Coordinates of C-alpha atoms in Angstrom, one line a residue:
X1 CA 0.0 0.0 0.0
X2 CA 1.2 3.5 -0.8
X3 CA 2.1 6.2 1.8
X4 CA 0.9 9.4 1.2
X5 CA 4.4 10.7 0.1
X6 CA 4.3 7.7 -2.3
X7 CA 1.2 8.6 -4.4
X8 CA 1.4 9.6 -8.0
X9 CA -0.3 12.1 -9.2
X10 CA -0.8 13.2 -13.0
X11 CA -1.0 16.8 -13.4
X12 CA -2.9 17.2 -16.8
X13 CA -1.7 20.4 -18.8
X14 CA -2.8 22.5 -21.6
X15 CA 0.8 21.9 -22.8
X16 CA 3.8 20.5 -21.4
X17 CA 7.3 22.0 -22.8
X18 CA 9.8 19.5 -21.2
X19 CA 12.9 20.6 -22.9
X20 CA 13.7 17.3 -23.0
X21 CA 14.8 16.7 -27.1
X22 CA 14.0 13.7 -27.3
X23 CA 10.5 14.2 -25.8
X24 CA 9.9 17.8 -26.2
X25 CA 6.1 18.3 -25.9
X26 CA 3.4 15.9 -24.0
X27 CA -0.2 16.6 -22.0
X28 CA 0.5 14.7 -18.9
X29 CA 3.3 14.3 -16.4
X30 CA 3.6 12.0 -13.5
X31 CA 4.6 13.0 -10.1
X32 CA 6.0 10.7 -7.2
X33 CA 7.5 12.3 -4.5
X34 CA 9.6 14.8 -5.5
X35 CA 10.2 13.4 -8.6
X36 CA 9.1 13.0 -11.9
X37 CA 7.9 9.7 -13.2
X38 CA 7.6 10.9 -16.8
X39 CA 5.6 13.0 -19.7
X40 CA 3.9 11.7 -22.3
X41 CA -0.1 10.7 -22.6
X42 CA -2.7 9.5 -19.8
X43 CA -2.2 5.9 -20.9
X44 CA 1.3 5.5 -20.9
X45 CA 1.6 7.2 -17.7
X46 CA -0.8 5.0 -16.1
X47 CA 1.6 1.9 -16.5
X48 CA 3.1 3.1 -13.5
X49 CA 0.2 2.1 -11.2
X50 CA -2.7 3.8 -9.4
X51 CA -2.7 7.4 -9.6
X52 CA -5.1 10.8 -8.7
X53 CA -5.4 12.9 -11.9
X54 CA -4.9 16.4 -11.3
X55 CA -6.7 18.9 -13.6
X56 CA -5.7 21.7 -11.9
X57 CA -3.4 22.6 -14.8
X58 CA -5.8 21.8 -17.5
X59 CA -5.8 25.9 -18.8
X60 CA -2.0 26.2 -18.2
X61 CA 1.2 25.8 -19.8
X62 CA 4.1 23.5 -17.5
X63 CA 8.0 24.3 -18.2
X64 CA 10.7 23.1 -16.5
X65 CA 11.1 24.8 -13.3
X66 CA 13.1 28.5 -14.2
X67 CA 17.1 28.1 -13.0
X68 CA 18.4 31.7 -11.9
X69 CA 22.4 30.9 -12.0
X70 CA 23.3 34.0 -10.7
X71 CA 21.4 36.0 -8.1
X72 CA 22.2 36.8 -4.4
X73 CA 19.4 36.2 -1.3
X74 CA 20.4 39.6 0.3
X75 CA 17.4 40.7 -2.8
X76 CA 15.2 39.6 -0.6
X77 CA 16.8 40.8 3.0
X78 CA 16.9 44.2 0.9
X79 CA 13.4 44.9 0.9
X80 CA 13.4 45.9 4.3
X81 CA 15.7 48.7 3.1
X82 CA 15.0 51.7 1.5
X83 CA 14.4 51.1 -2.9
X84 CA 16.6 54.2 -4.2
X85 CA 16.2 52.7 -7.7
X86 CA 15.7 54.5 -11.0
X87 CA 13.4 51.8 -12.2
X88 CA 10.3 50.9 -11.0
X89 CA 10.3 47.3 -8.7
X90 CA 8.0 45.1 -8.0
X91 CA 8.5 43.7 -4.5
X92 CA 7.8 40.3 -2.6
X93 CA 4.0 41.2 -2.1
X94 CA 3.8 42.0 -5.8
X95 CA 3.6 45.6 -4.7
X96 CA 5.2 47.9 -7.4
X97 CA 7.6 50.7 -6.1
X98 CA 8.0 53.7 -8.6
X99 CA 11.1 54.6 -9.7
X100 CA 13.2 57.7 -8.4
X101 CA 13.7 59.6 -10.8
X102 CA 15.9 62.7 -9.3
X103 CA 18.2 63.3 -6.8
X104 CA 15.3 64.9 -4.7
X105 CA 13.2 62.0 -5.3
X106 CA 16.0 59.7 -3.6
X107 CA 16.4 62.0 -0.2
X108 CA 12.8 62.1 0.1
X109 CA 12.2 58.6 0.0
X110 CA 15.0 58.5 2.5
X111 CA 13.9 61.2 4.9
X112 CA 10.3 59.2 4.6
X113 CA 12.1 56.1 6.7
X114 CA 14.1 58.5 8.6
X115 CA 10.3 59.6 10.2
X116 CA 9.3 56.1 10.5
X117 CA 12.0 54.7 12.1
X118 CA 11.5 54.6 16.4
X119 CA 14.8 53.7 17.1
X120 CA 16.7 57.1 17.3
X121 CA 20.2 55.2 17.0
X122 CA 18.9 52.8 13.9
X123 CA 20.3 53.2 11.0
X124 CA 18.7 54.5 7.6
X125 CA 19.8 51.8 5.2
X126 CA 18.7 52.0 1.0
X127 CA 19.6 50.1 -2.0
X128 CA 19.8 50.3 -5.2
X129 CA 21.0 53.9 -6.2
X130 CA 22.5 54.9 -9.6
X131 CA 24.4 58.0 -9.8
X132 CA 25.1 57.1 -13.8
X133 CA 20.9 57.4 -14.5
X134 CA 21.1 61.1 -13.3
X135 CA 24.5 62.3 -15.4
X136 CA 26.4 61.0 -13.1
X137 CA 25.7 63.0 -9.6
X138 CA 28.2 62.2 -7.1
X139 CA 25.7 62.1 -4.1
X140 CA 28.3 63.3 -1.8
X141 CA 28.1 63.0 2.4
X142 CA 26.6 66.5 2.4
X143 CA 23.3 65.7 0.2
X144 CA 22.9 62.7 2.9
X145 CA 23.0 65.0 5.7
X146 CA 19.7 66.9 5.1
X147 CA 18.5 63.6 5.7
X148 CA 19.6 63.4 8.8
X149 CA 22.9 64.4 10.8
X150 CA 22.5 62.3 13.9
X151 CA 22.0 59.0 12.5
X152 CA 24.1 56.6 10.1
X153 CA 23.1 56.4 6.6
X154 CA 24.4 54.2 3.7
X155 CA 22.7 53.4 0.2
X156 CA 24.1 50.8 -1.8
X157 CA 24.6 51.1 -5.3
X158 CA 22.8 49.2 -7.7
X159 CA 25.6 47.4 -8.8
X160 CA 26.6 46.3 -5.5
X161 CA 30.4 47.5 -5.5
X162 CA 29.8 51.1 -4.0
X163 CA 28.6 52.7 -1.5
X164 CA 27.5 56.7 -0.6
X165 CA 27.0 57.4 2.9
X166 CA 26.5 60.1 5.4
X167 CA 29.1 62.1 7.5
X168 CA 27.5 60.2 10.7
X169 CA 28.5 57.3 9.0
X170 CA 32.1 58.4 8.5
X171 CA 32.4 59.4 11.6
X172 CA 31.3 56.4 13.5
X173 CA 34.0 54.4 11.3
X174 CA 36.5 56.5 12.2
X175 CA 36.8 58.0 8.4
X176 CA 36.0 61.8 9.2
X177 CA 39.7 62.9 9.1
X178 CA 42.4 64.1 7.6
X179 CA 45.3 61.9 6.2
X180 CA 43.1 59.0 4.6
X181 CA 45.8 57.3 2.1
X182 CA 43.1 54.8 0.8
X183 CA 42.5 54.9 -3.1
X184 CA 39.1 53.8 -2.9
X185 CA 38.3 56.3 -0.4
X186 CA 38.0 59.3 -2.4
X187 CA 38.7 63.2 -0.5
X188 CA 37.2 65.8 -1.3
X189 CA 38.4 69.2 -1.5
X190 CA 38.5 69.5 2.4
X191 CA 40.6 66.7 2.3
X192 CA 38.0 64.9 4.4
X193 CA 36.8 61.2 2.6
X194 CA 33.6 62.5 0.1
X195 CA 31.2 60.2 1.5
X196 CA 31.5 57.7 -1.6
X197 CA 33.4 54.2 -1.2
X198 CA 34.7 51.9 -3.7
X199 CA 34.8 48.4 -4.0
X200 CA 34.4 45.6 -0.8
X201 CA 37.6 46.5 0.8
X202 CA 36.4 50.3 1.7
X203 CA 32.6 49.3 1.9
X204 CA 33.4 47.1 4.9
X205 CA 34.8 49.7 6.6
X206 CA 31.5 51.1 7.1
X207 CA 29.0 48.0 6.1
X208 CA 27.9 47.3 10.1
X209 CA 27.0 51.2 11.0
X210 CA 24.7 51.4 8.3
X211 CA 23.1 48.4 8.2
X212 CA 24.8 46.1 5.5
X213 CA 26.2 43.1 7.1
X214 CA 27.1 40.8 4.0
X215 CA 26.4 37.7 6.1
X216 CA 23.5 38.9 8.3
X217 CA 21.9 39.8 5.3
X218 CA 22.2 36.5 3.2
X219 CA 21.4 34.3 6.0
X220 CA 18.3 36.4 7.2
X221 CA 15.2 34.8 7.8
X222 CA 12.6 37.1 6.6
X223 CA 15.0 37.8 3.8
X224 CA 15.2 34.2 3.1
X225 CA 11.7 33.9 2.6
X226 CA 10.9 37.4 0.7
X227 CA 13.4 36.1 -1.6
X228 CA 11.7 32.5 -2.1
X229 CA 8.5 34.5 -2.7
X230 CA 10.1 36.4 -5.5
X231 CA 11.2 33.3 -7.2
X232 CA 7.6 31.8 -6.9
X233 CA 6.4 35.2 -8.5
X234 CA 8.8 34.4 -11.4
X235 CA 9.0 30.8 -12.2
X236 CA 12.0 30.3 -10.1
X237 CA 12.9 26.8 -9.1
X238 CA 16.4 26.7 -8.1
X239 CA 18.2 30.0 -7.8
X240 CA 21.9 31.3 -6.5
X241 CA 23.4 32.9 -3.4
X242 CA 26.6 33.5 -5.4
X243 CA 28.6 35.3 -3.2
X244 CA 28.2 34.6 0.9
X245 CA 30.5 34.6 3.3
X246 CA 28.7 31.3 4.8
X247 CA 30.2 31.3 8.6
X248 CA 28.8 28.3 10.1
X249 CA 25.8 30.6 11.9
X250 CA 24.6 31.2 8.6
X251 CA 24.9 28.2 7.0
X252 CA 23.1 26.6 10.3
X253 CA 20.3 29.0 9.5
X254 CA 20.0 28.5 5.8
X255 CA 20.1 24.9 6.4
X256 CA 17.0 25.0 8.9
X257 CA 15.2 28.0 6.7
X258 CA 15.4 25.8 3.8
X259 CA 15.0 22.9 5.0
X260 CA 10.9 24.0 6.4
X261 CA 8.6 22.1 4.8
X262 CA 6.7 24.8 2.8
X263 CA 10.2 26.3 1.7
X264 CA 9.4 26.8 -2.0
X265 CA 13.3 27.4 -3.3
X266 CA 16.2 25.3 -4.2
X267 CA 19.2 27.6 -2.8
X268 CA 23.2 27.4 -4.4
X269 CA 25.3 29.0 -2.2
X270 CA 28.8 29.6 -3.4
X271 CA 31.5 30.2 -0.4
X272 CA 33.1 33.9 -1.5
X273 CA 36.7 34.3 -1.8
X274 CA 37.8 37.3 0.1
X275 CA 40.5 38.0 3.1
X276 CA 41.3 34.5 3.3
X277 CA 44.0 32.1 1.5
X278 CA 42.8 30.6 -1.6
X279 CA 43.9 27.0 0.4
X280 CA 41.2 28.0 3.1
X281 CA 38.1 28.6 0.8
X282 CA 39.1 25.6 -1.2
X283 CA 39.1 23.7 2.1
X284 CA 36.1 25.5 3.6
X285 CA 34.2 24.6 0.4
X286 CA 35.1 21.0 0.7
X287 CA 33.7 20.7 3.9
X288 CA 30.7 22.6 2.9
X289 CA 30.0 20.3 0.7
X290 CA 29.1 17.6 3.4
X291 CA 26.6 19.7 4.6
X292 CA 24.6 20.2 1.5
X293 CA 21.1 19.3 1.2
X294 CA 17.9 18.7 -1.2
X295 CA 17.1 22.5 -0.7
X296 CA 20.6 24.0 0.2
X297 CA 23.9 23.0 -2.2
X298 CA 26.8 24.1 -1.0
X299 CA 30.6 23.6 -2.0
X300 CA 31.2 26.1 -4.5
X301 CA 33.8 29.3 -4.4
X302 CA 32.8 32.5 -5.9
X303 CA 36.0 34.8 -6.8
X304 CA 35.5 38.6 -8.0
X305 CA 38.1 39.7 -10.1
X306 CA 36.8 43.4 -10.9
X307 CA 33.8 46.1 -9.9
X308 CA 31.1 47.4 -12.6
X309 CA 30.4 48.6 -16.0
X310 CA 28.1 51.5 -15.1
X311 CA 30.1 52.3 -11.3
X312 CA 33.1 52.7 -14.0
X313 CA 35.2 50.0 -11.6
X314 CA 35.4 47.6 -14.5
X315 CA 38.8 46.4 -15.4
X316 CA 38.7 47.4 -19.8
X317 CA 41.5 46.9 -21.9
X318 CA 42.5 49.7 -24.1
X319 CA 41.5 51.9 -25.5
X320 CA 39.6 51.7 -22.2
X321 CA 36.3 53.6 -21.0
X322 CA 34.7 55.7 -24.1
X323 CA 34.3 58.8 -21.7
X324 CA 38.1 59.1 -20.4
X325 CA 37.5 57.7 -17.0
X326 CA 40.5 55.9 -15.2
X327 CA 40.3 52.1 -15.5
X328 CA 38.8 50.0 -12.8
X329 CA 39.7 48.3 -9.5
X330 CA 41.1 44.5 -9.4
X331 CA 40.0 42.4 -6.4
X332 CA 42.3 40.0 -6.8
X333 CA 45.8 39.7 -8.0
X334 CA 47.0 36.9 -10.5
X335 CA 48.7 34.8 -8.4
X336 CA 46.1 34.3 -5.8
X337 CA 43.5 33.3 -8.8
X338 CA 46.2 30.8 -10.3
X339 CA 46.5 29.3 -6.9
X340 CA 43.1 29.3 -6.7
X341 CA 42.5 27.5 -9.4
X342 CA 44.9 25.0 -9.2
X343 CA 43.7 24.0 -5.8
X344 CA 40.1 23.9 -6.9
X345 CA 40.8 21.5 -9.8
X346 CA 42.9 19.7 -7.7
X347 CA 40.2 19.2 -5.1
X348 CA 37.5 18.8 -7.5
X349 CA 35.5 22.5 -6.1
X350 CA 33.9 24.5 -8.7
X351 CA 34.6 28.1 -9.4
X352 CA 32.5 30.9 -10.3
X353 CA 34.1 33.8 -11.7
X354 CA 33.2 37.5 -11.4
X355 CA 34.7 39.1 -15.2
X356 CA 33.2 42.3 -16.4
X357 CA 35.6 44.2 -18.0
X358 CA 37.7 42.4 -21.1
X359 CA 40.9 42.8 -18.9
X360 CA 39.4 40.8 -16.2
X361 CA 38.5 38.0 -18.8
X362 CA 41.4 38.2 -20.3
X363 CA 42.8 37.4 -16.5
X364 CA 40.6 34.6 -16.0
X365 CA 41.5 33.1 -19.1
X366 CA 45.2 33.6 -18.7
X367 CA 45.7 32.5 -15.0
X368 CA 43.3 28.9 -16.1
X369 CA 45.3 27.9 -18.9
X370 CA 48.6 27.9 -16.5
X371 CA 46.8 25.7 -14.2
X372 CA 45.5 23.2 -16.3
X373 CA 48.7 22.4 -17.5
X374 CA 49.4 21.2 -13.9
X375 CA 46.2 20.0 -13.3
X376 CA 44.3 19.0 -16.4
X377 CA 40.2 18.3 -15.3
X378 CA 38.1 17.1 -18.2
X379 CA 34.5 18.7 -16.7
X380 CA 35.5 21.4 -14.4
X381 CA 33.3 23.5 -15.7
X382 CA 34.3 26.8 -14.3
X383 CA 32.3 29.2 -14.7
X384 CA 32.2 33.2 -16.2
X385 CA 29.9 35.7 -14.4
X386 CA 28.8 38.5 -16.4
X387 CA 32.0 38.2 -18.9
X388 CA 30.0 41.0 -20.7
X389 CA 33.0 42.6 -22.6
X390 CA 34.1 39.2 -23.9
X391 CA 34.9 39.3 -27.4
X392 CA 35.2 36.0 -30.1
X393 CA 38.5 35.4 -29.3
X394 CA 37.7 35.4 -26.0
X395 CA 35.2 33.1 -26.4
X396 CA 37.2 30.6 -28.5
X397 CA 39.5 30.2 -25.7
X398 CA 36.7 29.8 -22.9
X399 CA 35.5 27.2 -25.3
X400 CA 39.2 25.3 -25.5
X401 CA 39.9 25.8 -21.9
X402 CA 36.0 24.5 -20.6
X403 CA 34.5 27.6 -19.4
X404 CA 31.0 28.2 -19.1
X405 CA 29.4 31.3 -19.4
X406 CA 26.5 33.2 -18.0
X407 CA 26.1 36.2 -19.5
X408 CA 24.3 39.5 -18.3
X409 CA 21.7 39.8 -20.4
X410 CA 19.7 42.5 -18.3
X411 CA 22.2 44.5 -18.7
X412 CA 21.2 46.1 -22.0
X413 CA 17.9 47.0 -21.3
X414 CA 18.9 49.1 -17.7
X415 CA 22.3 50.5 -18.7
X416 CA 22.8 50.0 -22.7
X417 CA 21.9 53.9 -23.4
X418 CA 24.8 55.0 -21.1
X419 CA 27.0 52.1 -22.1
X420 CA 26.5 53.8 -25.9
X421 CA 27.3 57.5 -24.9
X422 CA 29.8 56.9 -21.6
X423 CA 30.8 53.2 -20.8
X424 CA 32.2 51.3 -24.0
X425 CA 30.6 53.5 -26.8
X426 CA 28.9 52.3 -29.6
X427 CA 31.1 49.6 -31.2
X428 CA 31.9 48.0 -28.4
X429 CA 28.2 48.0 -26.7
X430 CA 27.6 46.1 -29.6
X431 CA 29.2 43.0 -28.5
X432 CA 28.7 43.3 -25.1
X433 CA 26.9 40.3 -23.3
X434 CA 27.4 38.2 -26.9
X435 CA 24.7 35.3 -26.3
X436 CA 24.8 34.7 -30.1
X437 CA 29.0 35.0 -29.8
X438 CA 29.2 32.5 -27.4
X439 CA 27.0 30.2 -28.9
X440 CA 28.6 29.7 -31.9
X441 CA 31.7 30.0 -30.5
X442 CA 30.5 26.5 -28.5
X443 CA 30.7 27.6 -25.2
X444 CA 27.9 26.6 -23.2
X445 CA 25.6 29.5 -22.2
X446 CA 23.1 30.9 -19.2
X447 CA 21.9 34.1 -18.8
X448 CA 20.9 35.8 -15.1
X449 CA 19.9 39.0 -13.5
X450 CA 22.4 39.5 -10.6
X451 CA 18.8 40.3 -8.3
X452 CA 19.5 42.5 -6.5
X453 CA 21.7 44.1 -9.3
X454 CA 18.5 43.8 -11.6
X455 CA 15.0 42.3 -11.1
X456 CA 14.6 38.6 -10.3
X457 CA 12.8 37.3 -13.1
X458 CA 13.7 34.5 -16.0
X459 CA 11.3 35.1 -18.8
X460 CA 11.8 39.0 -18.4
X461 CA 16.2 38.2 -18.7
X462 CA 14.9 35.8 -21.8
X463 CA 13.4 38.9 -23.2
X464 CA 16.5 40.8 -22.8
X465 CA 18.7 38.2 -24.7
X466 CA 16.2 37.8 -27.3
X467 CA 15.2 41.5 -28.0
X468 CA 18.5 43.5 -26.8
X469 CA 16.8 46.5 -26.4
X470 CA 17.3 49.2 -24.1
X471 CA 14.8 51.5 -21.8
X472 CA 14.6 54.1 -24.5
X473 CA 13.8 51.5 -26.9
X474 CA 16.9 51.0 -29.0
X475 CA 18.6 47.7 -29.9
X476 CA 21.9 47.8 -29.0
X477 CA 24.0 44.9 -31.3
X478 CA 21.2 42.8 -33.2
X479 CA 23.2 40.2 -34.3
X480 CA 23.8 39.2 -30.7
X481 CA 20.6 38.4 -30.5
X482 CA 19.3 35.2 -29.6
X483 CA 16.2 33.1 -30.3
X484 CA 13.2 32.4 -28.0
X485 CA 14.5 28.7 -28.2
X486 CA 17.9 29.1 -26.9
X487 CA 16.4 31.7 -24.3
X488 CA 14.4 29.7 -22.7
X489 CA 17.3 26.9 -23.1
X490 CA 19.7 29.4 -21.0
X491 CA 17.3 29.9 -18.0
X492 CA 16.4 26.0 -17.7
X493 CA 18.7 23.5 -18.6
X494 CA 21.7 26.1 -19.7
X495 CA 21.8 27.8 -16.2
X496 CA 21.5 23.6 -14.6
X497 CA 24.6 22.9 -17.1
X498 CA 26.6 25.5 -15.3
X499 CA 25.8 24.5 -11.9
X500 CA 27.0 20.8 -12.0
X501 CA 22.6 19.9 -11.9
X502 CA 21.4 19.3 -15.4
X503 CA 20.9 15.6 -13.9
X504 CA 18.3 16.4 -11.9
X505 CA 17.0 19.7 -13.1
X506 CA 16.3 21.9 -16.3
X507 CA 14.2 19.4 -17.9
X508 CA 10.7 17.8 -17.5
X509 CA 11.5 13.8 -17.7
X510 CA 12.0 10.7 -15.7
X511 CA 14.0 10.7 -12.5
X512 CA 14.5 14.6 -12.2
X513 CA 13.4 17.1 -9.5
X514 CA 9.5 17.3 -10.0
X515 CA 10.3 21.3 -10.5
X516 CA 8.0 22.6 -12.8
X517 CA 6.9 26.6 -14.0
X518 CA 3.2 26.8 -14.3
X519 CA 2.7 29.5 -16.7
X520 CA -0.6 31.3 -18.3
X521 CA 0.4 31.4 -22.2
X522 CA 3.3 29.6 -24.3
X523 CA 6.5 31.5 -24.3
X524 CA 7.6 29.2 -27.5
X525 CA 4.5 30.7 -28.9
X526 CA 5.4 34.4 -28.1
X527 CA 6.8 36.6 -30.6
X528 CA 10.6 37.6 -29.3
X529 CA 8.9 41.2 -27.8
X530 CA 6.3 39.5 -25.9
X531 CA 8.1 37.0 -24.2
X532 CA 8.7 39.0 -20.7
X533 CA 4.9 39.1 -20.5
X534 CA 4.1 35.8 -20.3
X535 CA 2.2 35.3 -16.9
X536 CA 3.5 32.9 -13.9
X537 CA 1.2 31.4 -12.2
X538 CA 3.5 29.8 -9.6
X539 CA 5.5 26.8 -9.7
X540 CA 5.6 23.3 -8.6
X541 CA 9.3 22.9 -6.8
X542 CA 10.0 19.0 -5.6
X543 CA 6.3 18.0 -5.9
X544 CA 4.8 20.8 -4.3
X545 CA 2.3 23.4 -5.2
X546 CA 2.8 27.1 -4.9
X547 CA 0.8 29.5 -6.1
X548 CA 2.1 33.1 -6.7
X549 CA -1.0 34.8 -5.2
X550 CA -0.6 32.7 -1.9
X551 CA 2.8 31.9 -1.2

């Protein structure tokens, strides 16, 4: 007799996409557990034994369960903060929050919390602020002070690799003085620090007075949740944390968060390499990886090698930026990434790689091929992050040396106008985030948001690889464009591929993760511009039913 765990139930669809090439369409799928039994028609499936037909499907579409391979939990920790964005954001509740779209727009918003808050000593925290959408304003400690002199206040920017904050906030991290001899503490004419701070090294200097504990923030509980309810919203089924400190008081917590029985998200979480010796991370990942579970996989390393396009801390080879601005900031120097990588292949521990600027690629590249030749691995299957200058010849040798890539597609659409006239310019823009290059090139290929960077949300990143179109509407590089197909192919079994999972997940067939999309229309059947407003329903993650309106 079957338990209740054991029953099989056939979810009836209007269509079933599987992505699965060798089954690619069907009406019915089976479910057992948390896995699937298989796709096809009502009487094949019934072979399997007794089963309860679910219709509940019968008016919906049922893709494989949306991967995000590059995202960060602290999106959902965030909403707690302040949204300084330019864009307008839909939040956990489905709420939309309107872009801000001045400088005055920002400190209002800001002085609004500053009321609420009851803690006179709290801290005013916000997110997502970028000084490129408003020519550039530098957003110096003096326009945060008419928020409020007495407490701390830091905003993020929306790349996640600076920081503006208040003179309180200075001041409590022992930064309002003279004599600072700290490049990525910029002075101002005073010769006091200007309130704005580059890259993680000077941001930690001030991260706990203002409210941005990397850790705290990952491992939150609320924020663990608000960010599972954003990936039921969108379609999301397994999604990463790809860049957490993971001391063992947050992995304890992410392992009991995720492991709740109505926890609707599969969570990676990749160990980041910073202030420690690339033997430790390699070593802390390896034990990681003994803690991993159904809902949590850990025992990756995540390694940034340079800052952002649009924050202008990019590493870019000549003829560098297109507006004259100095070249970026490197995290990381070559010989800690070769040792790095020699100890990961060594060990068998995958590695993500942070590359936004060519130069940085051109590192990655550079520093791999040295250690293969001492330690040759035949599916390491390292993996680029962003990579979004990458050029064909950059691609060919990601392609020789077994790189993945997963490309920022969003990236177009939110910053391609100022990439045109002050990032790259106009030729280069044209090839940045290359889908199309890297396919042909043969390297395999996901595409992400970098939530909290951009919004969480697969089919809206398949728009952007398809259509390559920016907020005012131009398309920046057409022949980089990529069809619905191969979209859909990158957020599913692409973004699977690049995580060591498309075994269990990315496709609709037997044995995999019963992780399904439930979607209102066909995004095969959606002309390229339509495809980011395809409705979600919810999903089914591991054999369970959530609902986007409920969760």
């Amino acid at each position: 007799m079957q338990t209740q765990e054991q029953e099989i139930i056939i979810y009836r669809a209007r269509r079933i996409l599987t992505m699965n090439a060798s089954n690619p369409v069907a009406e019915y799928v089976a479910v057992r557990g948390d896995r699937v039994l298989g796709a096809g028609n009502l009487e094949e499936l019934s072979g399997w034994g007794d089963f309860k037909l679910d219709d509940r499907f019968a008016d919906k579409i049922l893709a494989p369960g949306f991967v995000e391979g590059h995202s960060h939990t602290m999106e959902g920790a965030l909403w707690s903060y302040v949204y300084c964005g330019f864009y307008d954001r839909t939040d956990p509740d489905g709420k939309v929050w309107p872009g801000l779209k001045s400088g005055e727009e920002i400190l209002a918003r800001l002085a609004a919390r500053d009321r609420e808050l009851q803690n006179e000593h709290a801290p005013i925290s916000g997110w997502a602020l970028d000084p490129i959408q408003y020519g550039g304003k530098s957003f110096c400690r003096a326009d945060f002070d008419t928020v409020s002199g007495e407490r701390p206040l830091g905003v993020l920017h929306a790349s996640g690799h600076l920081m503006n904050v208040n003179t309180k906030a200075l001041e409590m991290a022992g930064l309002l003085r003279l004599g600072i001899n700290h490049s990525r503490v910029p002075l101002g004419d005073d010769g006091l620090p200007t309130g704005e701070l580059k890259g993680p090294d000077a941001m930690m200097l001030v991260n706990n007075h203002v409210g941005f504990d990397r850790a705290l923030l990952a491992c939150d509980e609320q924020g663990l949740w608000q960010f599972a309810r954003l990936c039921v919203r969108t379609g999301t089924t397994t999604a990463t944390d790809l860049a957490n400190p993971l001391p063992p008081e947050s992995v304890d917590s992410m392992l009991r968060v995720t492991g709740e029985r109505d926890f609707p998200t599969r969570i990676v979480s990749a160990k980041r390499f910073a202030a420690m010796k690339p033997a430790d991370v390699v070593d802390s990942a390896r034990q990681l990886r003994k803690q991993s579970s159904n809902q949590l996989r850990l025992g990756t390393v995540k390694v940034v090698l340079d800052g952002s396009m649009q924050g202008f801390t990019a590493r870019l080879r000549q003829p560098g930026y297109f507006n004259g601005a100095p070249n970026g900031l490197w995290y990381v120097s070559p010989e800690q990434l070769q040792e790095l990588y020699e100890l990961a292949l060594l060990h068998d521990v995958q590695v993500h790689i942070h590359n936004n600027g060519d130069e940085a690629t051109d590192l990655a590249l550079d520093m791999m091929e040295r250690a293969l030749r001492k330690h040759p691995h035949p599916d390491h299957r390292f993996t680029l992050q962003h990579t979004q200058m990458a050029d064909a010849a950059q691609y060919r040798r990601m392609k020789k040396l077994g790189f993945c890539a997963n490309v920022f597609a969003n990236h177009h659409y939110f910053w391609g106008d100022q990439h045109l006239l002050k990032t790259v310019g106009p030729e280069r823009a044209k090839r940045m985030n290359g889908c199309r290059t890297a396919l042909r090139e043969g390297v395999p290929l996901a595409i992400h948001s970098d939530a909290p960077v951009t919004q969480l949300g697969p089919l809206f990143t398949a728009w952007c690889a398809a259509n390559r179109q920016t907020k005012s509407g131009k398309t920046i590089g057409a022949d980089e464009r990529i069809s619905v197909a191969e979209a859909l192919y990158a957020i599913t079994l692409g973004a699977s591929y690049t995580l060591k999972m498309d075994g269990e997940i990315g496709s609709i067939e037997i044995g995999k993760r019963a992780d399904m999309a439930v979607l209102d229309d066909d995004p095969f059947e959606a002309r390229p511009e339509d495809l980011k407003d395809v409705g979600v329903w919810g999903v089914v993650q591991g054999g369970r039913v959530f609902s986007a309106e409920t969760i």
